[in-house]
Short mmCIF file of C-alpha atoms in Angstrom, two decimals:
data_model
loop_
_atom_site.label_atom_id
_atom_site.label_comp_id
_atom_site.label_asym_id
_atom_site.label_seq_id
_atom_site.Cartn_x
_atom_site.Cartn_y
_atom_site.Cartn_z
CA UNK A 71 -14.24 90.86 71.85
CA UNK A 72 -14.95 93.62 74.79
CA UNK A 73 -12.48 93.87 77.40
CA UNK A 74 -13.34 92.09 80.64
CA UNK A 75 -14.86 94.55 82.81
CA UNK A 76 -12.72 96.76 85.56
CA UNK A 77 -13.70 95.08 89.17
CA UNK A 78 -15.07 96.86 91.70
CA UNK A 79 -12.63 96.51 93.94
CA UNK A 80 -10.12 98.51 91.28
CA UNK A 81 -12.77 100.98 91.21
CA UNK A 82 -13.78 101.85 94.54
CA UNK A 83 -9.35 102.87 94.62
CA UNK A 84 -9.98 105.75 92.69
CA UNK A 85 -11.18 109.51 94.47
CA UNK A 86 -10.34 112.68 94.10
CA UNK A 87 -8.12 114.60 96.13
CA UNK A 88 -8.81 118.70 95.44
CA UNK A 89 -8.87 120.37 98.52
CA UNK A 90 -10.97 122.47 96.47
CA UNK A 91 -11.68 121.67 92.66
CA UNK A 92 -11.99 125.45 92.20
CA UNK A 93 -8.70 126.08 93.50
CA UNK A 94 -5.61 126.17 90.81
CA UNK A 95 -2.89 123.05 91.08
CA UNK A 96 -0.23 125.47 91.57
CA UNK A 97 -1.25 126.68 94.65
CA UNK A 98 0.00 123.62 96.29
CA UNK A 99 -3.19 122.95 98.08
CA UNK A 100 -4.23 119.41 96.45
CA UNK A 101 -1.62 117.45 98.37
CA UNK A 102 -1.83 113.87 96.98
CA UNK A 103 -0.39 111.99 100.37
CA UNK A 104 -1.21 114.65 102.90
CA UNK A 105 -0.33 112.36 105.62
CA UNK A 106 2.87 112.39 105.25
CA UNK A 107 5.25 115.10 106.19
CA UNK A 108 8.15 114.60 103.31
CA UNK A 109 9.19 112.00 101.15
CA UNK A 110 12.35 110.92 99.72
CA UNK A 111 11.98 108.31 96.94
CA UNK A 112 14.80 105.59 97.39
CA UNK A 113 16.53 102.25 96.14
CA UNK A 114 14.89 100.70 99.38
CA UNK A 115 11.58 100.94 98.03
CA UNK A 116 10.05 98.51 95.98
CA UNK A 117 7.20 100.63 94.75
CA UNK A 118 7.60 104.30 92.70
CA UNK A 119 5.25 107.13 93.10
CA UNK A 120 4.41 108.66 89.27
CA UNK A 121 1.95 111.55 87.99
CA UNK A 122 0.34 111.70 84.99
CA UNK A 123 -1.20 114.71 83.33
CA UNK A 124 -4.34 113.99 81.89
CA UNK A 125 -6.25 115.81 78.71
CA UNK A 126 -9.49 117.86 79.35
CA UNK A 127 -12.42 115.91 79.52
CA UNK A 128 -10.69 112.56 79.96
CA UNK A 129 -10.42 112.14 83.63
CA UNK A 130 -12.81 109.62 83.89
CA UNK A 131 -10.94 107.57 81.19
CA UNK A 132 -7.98 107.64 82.65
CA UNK A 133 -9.05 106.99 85.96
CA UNK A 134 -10.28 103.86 84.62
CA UNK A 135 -7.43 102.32 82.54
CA UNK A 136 -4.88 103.24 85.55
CA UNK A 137 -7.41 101.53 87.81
CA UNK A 138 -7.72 98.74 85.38
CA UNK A 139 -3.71 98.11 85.07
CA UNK A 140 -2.44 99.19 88.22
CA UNK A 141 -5.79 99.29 90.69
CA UNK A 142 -4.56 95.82 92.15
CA UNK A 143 -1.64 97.70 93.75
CA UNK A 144 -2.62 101.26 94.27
CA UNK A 145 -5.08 104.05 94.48
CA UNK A 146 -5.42 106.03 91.73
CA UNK A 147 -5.74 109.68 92.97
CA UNK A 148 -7.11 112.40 90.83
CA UNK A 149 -6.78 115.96 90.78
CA UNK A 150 -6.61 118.72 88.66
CA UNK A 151 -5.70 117.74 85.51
CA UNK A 152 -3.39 115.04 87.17
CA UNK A 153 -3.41 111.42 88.91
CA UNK A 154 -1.01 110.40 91.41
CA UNK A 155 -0.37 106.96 91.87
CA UNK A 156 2.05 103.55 92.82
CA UNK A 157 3.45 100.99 90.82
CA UNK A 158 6.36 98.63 91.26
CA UNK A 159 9.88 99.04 89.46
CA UNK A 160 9.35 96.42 87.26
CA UNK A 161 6.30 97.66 85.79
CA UNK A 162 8.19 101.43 83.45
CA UNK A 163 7.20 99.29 80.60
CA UNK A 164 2.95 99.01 81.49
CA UNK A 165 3.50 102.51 82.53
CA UNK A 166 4.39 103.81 78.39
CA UNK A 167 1.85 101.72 77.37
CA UNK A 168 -1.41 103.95 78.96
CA UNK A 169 -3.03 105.38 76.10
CA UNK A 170 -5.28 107.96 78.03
CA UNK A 171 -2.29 110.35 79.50
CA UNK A 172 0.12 112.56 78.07
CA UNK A 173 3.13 113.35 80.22
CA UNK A 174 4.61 110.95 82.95
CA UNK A 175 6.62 112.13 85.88
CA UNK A 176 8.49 110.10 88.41
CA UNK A 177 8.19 112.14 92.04
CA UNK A 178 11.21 111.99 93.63
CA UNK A 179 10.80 113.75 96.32
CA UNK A 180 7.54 115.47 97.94
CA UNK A 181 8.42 117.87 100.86
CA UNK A 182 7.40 121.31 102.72
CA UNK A 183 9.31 124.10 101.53
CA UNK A 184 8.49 127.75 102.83
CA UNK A 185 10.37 129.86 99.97
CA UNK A 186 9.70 133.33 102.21
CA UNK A 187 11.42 131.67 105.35
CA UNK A 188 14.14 129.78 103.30
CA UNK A 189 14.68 132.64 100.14
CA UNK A 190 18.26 130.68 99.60
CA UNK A 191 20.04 129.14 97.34
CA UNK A 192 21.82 127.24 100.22
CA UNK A 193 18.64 126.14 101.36
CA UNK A 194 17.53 124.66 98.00
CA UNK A 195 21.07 122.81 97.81
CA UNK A 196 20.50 121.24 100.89
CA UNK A 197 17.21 119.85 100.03
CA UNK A 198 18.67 118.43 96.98
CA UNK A 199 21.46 116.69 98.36
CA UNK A 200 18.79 114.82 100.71
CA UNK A 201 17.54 113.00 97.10
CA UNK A 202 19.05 109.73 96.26
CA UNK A 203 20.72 110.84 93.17
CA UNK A 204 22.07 107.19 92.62
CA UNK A 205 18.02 105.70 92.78
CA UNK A 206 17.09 108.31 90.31
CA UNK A 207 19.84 107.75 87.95
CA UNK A 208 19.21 103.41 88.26
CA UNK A 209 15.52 104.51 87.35
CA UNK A 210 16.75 106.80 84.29
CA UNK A 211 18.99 104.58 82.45
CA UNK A 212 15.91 101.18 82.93
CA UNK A 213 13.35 104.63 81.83
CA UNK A 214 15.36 105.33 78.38
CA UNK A 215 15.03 102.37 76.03
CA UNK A 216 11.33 103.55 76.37
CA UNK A 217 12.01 106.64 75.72
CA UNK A 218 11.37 107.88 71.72
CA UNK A 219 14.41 108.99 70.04
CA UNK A 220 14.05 112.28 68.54
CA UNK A 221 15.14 113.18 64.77
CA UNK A 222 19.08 113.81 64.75
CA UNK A 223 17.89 117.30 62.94
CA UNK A 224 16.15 118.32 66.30
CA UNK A 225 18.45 117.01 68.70
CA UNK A 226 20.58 119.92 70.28
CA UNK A 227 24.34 119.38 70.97
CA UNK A 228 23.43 119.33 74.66
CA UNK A 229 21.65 116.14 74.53
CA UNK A 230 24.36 114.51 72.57
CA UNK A 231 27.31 115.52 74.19
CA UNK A 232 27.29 112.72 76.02
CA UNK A 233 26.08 109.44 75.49
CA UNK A 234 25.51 106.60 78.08
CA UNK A 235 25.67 102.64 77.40
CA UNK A 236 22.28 101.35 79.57
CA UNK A 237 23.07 97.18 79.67
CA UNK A 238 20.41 94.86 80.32
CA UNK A 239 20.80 92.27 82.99
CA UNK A 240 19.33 89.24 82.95
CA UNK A 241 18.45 86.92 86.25
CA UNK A 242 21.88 85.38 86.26
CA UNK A 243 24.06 88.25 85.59
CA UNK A 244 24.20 87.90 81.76
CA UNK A 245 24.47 91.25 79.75
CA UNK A 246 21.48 90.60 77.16
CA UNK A 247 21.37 93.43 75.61
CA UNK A 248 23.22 97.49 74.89
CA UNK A 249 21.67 100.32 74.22
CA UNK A 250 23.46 103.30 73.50
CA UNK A 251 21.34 106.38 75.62
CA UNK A 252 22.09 109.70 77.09
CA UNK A 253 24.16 110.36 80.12
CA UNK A 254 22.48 110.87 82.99
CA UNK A 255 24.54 113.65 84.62
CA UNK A 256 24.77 115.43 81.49
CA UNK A 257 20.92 115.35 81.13
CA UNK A 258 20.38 117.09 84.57
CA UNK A 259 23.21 119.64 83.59
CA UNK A 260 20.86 122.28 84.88
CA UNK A 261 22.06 120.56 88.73
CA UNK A 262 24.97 121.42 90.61
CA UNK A 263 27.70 119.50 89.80
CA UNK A 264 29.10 118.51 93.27
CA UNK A 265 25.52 117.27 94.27
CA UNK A 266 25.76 114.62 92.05
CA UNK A 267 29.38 113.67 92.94
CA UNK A 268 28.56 113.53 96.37
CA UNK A 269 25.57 111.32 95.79
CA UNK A 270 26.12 109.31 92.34
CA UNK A 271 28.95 106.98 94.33
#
Protein backbone atom coordinates (compact mmCIF):
# COMPACT_ATOMS: atom_id res chain seq x y z
CA UNK A 1 0.00 0.00 0.00
CA UNK A 2 1.71 3.63 -0.79
CA UNK A 3 1.74 6.03 1.90
CA UNK A 4 -0.95 8.69 1.75
CA UNK A 5 0.51 11.57 0.13
CA UNK A 6 2.30 14.66 2.19
CA UNK A 7 -0.41 17.72 1.95
CA UNK A 8 0.35 20.74 0.62
CA UNK A 9 -0.10 22.61 3.34
CA UNK A 10 2.96 20.43 5.14
CA UNK A 11 4.81 21.25 2.13
CA UNK A 12 4.58 24.76 1.41
CA UNK A 13 6.37 24.79 5.59
CA UNK A 14 9.48 23.79 4.27
CA UNK A 15 12.34 26.63 2.69
CA UNK A 16 15.60 27.09 2.95
CA UNK A 17 17.32 29.41 5.05
CA UNK A 18 21.24 29.95 3.62
CA UNK A 19 22.01 33.37 3.66
CA UNK A 20 24.13 32.14 1.00
CA UNK A 21 24.22 28.32 -0.02
CA UNK A 22 27.86 28.96 -1.00
CA UNK A 23 28.75 30.14 2.27
CA UNK A 24 30.13 27.36 4.95
CA UNK A 25 27.63 26.56 8.16
CA UNK A 26 30.30 27.50 10.43
CA UNK A 27 30.44 30.87 9.61
CA UNK A 28 27.36 31.49 11.53
CA UNK A 29 25.65 33.25 8.74
CA UNK A 30 22.52 30.78 8.11
CA UNK A 31 20.66 31.89 11.22
CA UNK A 32 17.60 29.57 11.43
CA UNK A 33 15.22 32.19 13.56
CA UNK A 34 16.92 35.41 12.64
CA UNK A 35 14.21 37.32 14.20
CA UNK A 36 14.94 36.74 17.29
CA UNK A 37 17.72 38.22 19.28
CA UNK A 38 18.55 35.12 21.85
CA UNK A 39 16.85 32.25 23.04
CA UNK A 40 16.81 30.35 26.13
CA UNK A 41 14.99 26.98 25.86
CA UNK A 42 12.84 26.46 29.12
CA UNK A 43 10.34 24.20 31.21
CA UNK A 44 7.71 26.99 30.25
CA UNK A 45 7.66 26.00 26.81
CA UNK A 46 5.60 23.48 25.46
CA UNK A 47 7.38 23.09 22.17
CA UNK A 48 11.46 22.12 21.71
CA UNK A 49 13.59 23.47 18.99
CA UNK A 50 15.87 20.28 17.45
CA UNK A 51 18.47 20.04 14.42
CA UNK A 52 19.09 17.33 12.45
CA UNK A 53 22.07 16.69 10.25
CA UNK A 54 21.17 15.34 7.12
CA UNK A 55 23.35 12.93 4.56
CA UNK A 56 24.51 14.35 1.13
CA UNK A 57 22.06 14.19 -1.40
CA UNK A 58 19.10 13.55 0.90
CA UNK A 59 17.80 16.93 1.68
CA UNK A 60 14.89 16.65 -0.21
CA UNK A 61 14.01 13.36 1.62
CA UNK A 62 14.26 14.55 4.69
CA UNK A 63 12.58 17.63 4.15
CA UNK A 64 9.74 15.56 3.30
CA UNK A 65 9.36 12.93 6.09
CA UNK A 66 9.94 15.88 8.80
CA UNK A 67 7.24 17.76 6.88
CA UNK A 68 5.18 14.67 6.74
CA UNK A 69 5.43 13.92 10.73
CA UNK A 70 5.88 17.14 12.17
CA UNK A 71 4.68 19.77 9.18
CA UNK A 72 1.26 20.12 11.13
CA UNK A 73 3.17 21.96 13.88
CA UNK A 74 6.22 23.53 12.40
CA UNK A 75 8.34 24.67 9.56
CA UNK A 76 10.87 22.62 8.57
CA UNK A 77 13.93 24.85 7.80
CA UNK A 78 16.80 23.66 5.75
CA UNK A 79 20.25 24.57 5.48
CA UNK A 80 23.44 23.29 4.94
CA UNK A 81 23.51 19.94 5.61
CA UNK A 82 20.96 20.62 8.52
CA UNK A 83 17.08 21.27 9.30
CA UNK A 84 15.92 23.21 12.12
CA UNK A 85 12.67 22.65 13.37
CA UNK A 86 9.66 22.43 16.41
CA UNK A 87 8.03 19.70 17.97
CA UNK A 88 6.24 19.26 21.25
CA UNK A 89 7.77 17.39 24.42
CA UNK A 90 5.76 14.60 24.06
CA UNK A 91 6.74 13.76 20.68
CA UNK A 92 11.27 12.42 21.63
CA UNK A 93 9.80 9.17 20.66
CA UNK A 94 8.50 10.25 16.66
CA UNK A 95 11.64 12.18 16.76
CA UNK A 96 14.12 8.52 16.91
CA UNK A 97 11.92 7.14 14.63
CA UNK A 98 12.99 9.52 11.28
CA UNK A 99 14.78 7.30 9.11
CA UNK A 100 16.29 10.02 6.71
CA UNK A 101 18.73 11.88 9.43
CA UNK A 102 21.67 10.96 11.25
CA UNK A 103 22.43 13.02 14.33
CA UNK A 104 19.73 14.86 16.51
CA UNK A 105 20.47 17.84 18.63
CA UNK A 106 18.24 19.56 21.10
CA UNK A 107 19.17 23.64 20.92
CA UNK A 108 19.18 24.89 24.09
CA UNK A 109 20.08 27.99 23.74
CA UNK A 110 20.66 30.25 20.45
CA UNK A 111 22.34 33.65 21.28
CA UNK A 112 24.91 36.47 19.95
CA UNK A 113 28.22 35.97 21.21
CA UNK A 114 31.18 38.29 19.96
CA UNK A 115 34.28 36.00 21.11
CA UNK A 116 36.86 39.17 20.16
CA UNK A 117 34.79 41.58 22.50
CA UNK A 118 34.07 38.90 25.22
CA UNK A 119 37.70 36.62 24.90
CA UNK A 120 36.67 35.30 28.66
CA UNK A 121 36.14 32.58 30.37
CA UNK A 122 33.93 34.68 32.78
CA UNK A 123 31.99 35.69 29.99
CA UNK A 124 31.24 32.15 28.74
CA UNK A 125 30.23 31.19 32.48
CA UNK A 126 27.83 33.75 32.56
CA UNK A 127 26.11 32.78 29.46
CA UNK A 128 25.83 29.35 30.75
CA UNK A 129 24.37 29.99 33.93
CA UNK A 130 21.47 31.91 31.91
CA UNK A 131 20.45 28.04 30.55
CA UNK A 132 17.87 26.21 32.46
CA UNK A 133 20.04 23.44 33.54
CA UNK A 134 16.99 21.80 35.39
CA UNK A 135 14.75 21.84 31.69
CA UNK A 136 17.70 20.26 30.05
CA UNK A 137 18.30 17.65 32.55
CA UNK A 138 14.00 16.78 32.68
CA UNK A 139 14.57 16.48 28.77
CA UNK A 140 17.77 14.10 29.24
CA UNK A 141 16.58 11.56 31.56
CA UNK A 142 12.64 11.30 29.17
CA UNK A 143 15.71 11.39 25.96
CA UNK A 144 17.66 8.13 27.39
CA UNK A 145 15.41 5.08 27.27
CA UNK A 146 15.72 6.01 23.49
CA UNK A 147 18.95 6.19 23.57
CA UNK A 148 21.04 2.75 22.25
CA UNK A 149 23.11 1.23 24.85
CA UNK A 150 26.54 0.74 23.77
CA UNK A 151 28.59 -2.70 24.23
CA UNK A 152 29.95 -2.83 27.98
CA UNK A 153 33.49 -3.51 26.02
CA UNK A 154 33.25 0.13 24.56
CA UNK A 155 31.82 1.89 27.33
CA UNK A 156 34.58 4.06 29.12
CA UNK A 157 34.60 4.30 32.98
CA UNK A 158 33.41 7.88 32.54
CA UNK A 159 30.09 7.00 31.31
CA UNK A 160 29.57 4.48 33.98
CA UNK A 161 30.67 6.09 36.91
CA UNK A 162 27.54 7.07 37.57
CA UNK A 163 24.35 5.73 36.86
CA UNK A 164 20.88 7.47 37.09
CA UNK A 165 17.34 5.70 37.81
CA UNK A 166 14.90 7.66 34.97
CA UNK A 167 11.08 6.54 36.43
CA UNK A 168 8.20 6.71 34.29
CA UNK A 169 5.14 8.52 35.43
CA UNK A 170 2.00 7.74 34.48
CA UNK A 171 -1.23 10.32 34.40
CA UNK A 172 -2.03 9.65 38.01
CA UNK A 173 1.28 9.65 39.59
CA UNK A 174 1.97 5.87 39.32
CA UNK A 175 5.72 4.86 38.79
CA UNK A 176 5.21 2.42 35.65
CA UNK A 177 8.26 1.73 34.89
CA UNK A 178 12.65 2.04 35.95
CA UNK A 179 15.21 2.30 33.88
CA UNK A 180 18.55 2.31 35.06
CA UNK A 181 20.51 5.35 32.74
CA UNK A 182 23.41 7.63 33.10
CA UNK A 183 23.65 10.56 35.39
CA UNK A 184 23.06 13.57 34.02
CA UNK A 185 25.66 15.76 35.77
CA UNK A 186 28.20 13.24 35.32
CA UNK A 187 27.48 13.15 31.52
CA UNK A 188 28.13 16.97 31.13
CA UNK A 189 31.34 16.54 33.36
CA UNK A 190 33.06 18.68 30.79
CA UNK A 191 30.65 21.80 32.71
CA UNK A 192 31.53 23.63 35.65
CA UNK A 193 30.45 22.12 38.54
CA UNK A 194 28.88 25.07 40.49
CA UNK A 195 26.75 25.94 37.31
CA UNK A 196 24.87 23.06 37.71
CA UNK A 197 24.43 23.39 41.52
CA UNK A 198 23.25 26.69 41.16
CA UNK A 199 20.74 25.73 38.53
CA UNK A 200 19.84 21.83 38.98
CA UNK A 201 17.66 22.88 42.37
Amino acid sequence: MDPAPVPQSFLDRIRRIDEDPATPAYAGLDTPYPEEEQYFANEEENKMRIMVTIPGGLERLSCIELAAKFGNESDILLRNGKIHFEVGKDKLSDIHKLRSVDNLYLNIADVKFDFEAHNSEVALFDLAEKIDWSFVENIWMKNQPFVRKRSSKRTSSKSSASKAIFKEIDENGDVVAKKHCRDFAAATFSLDQKVLKNNLK
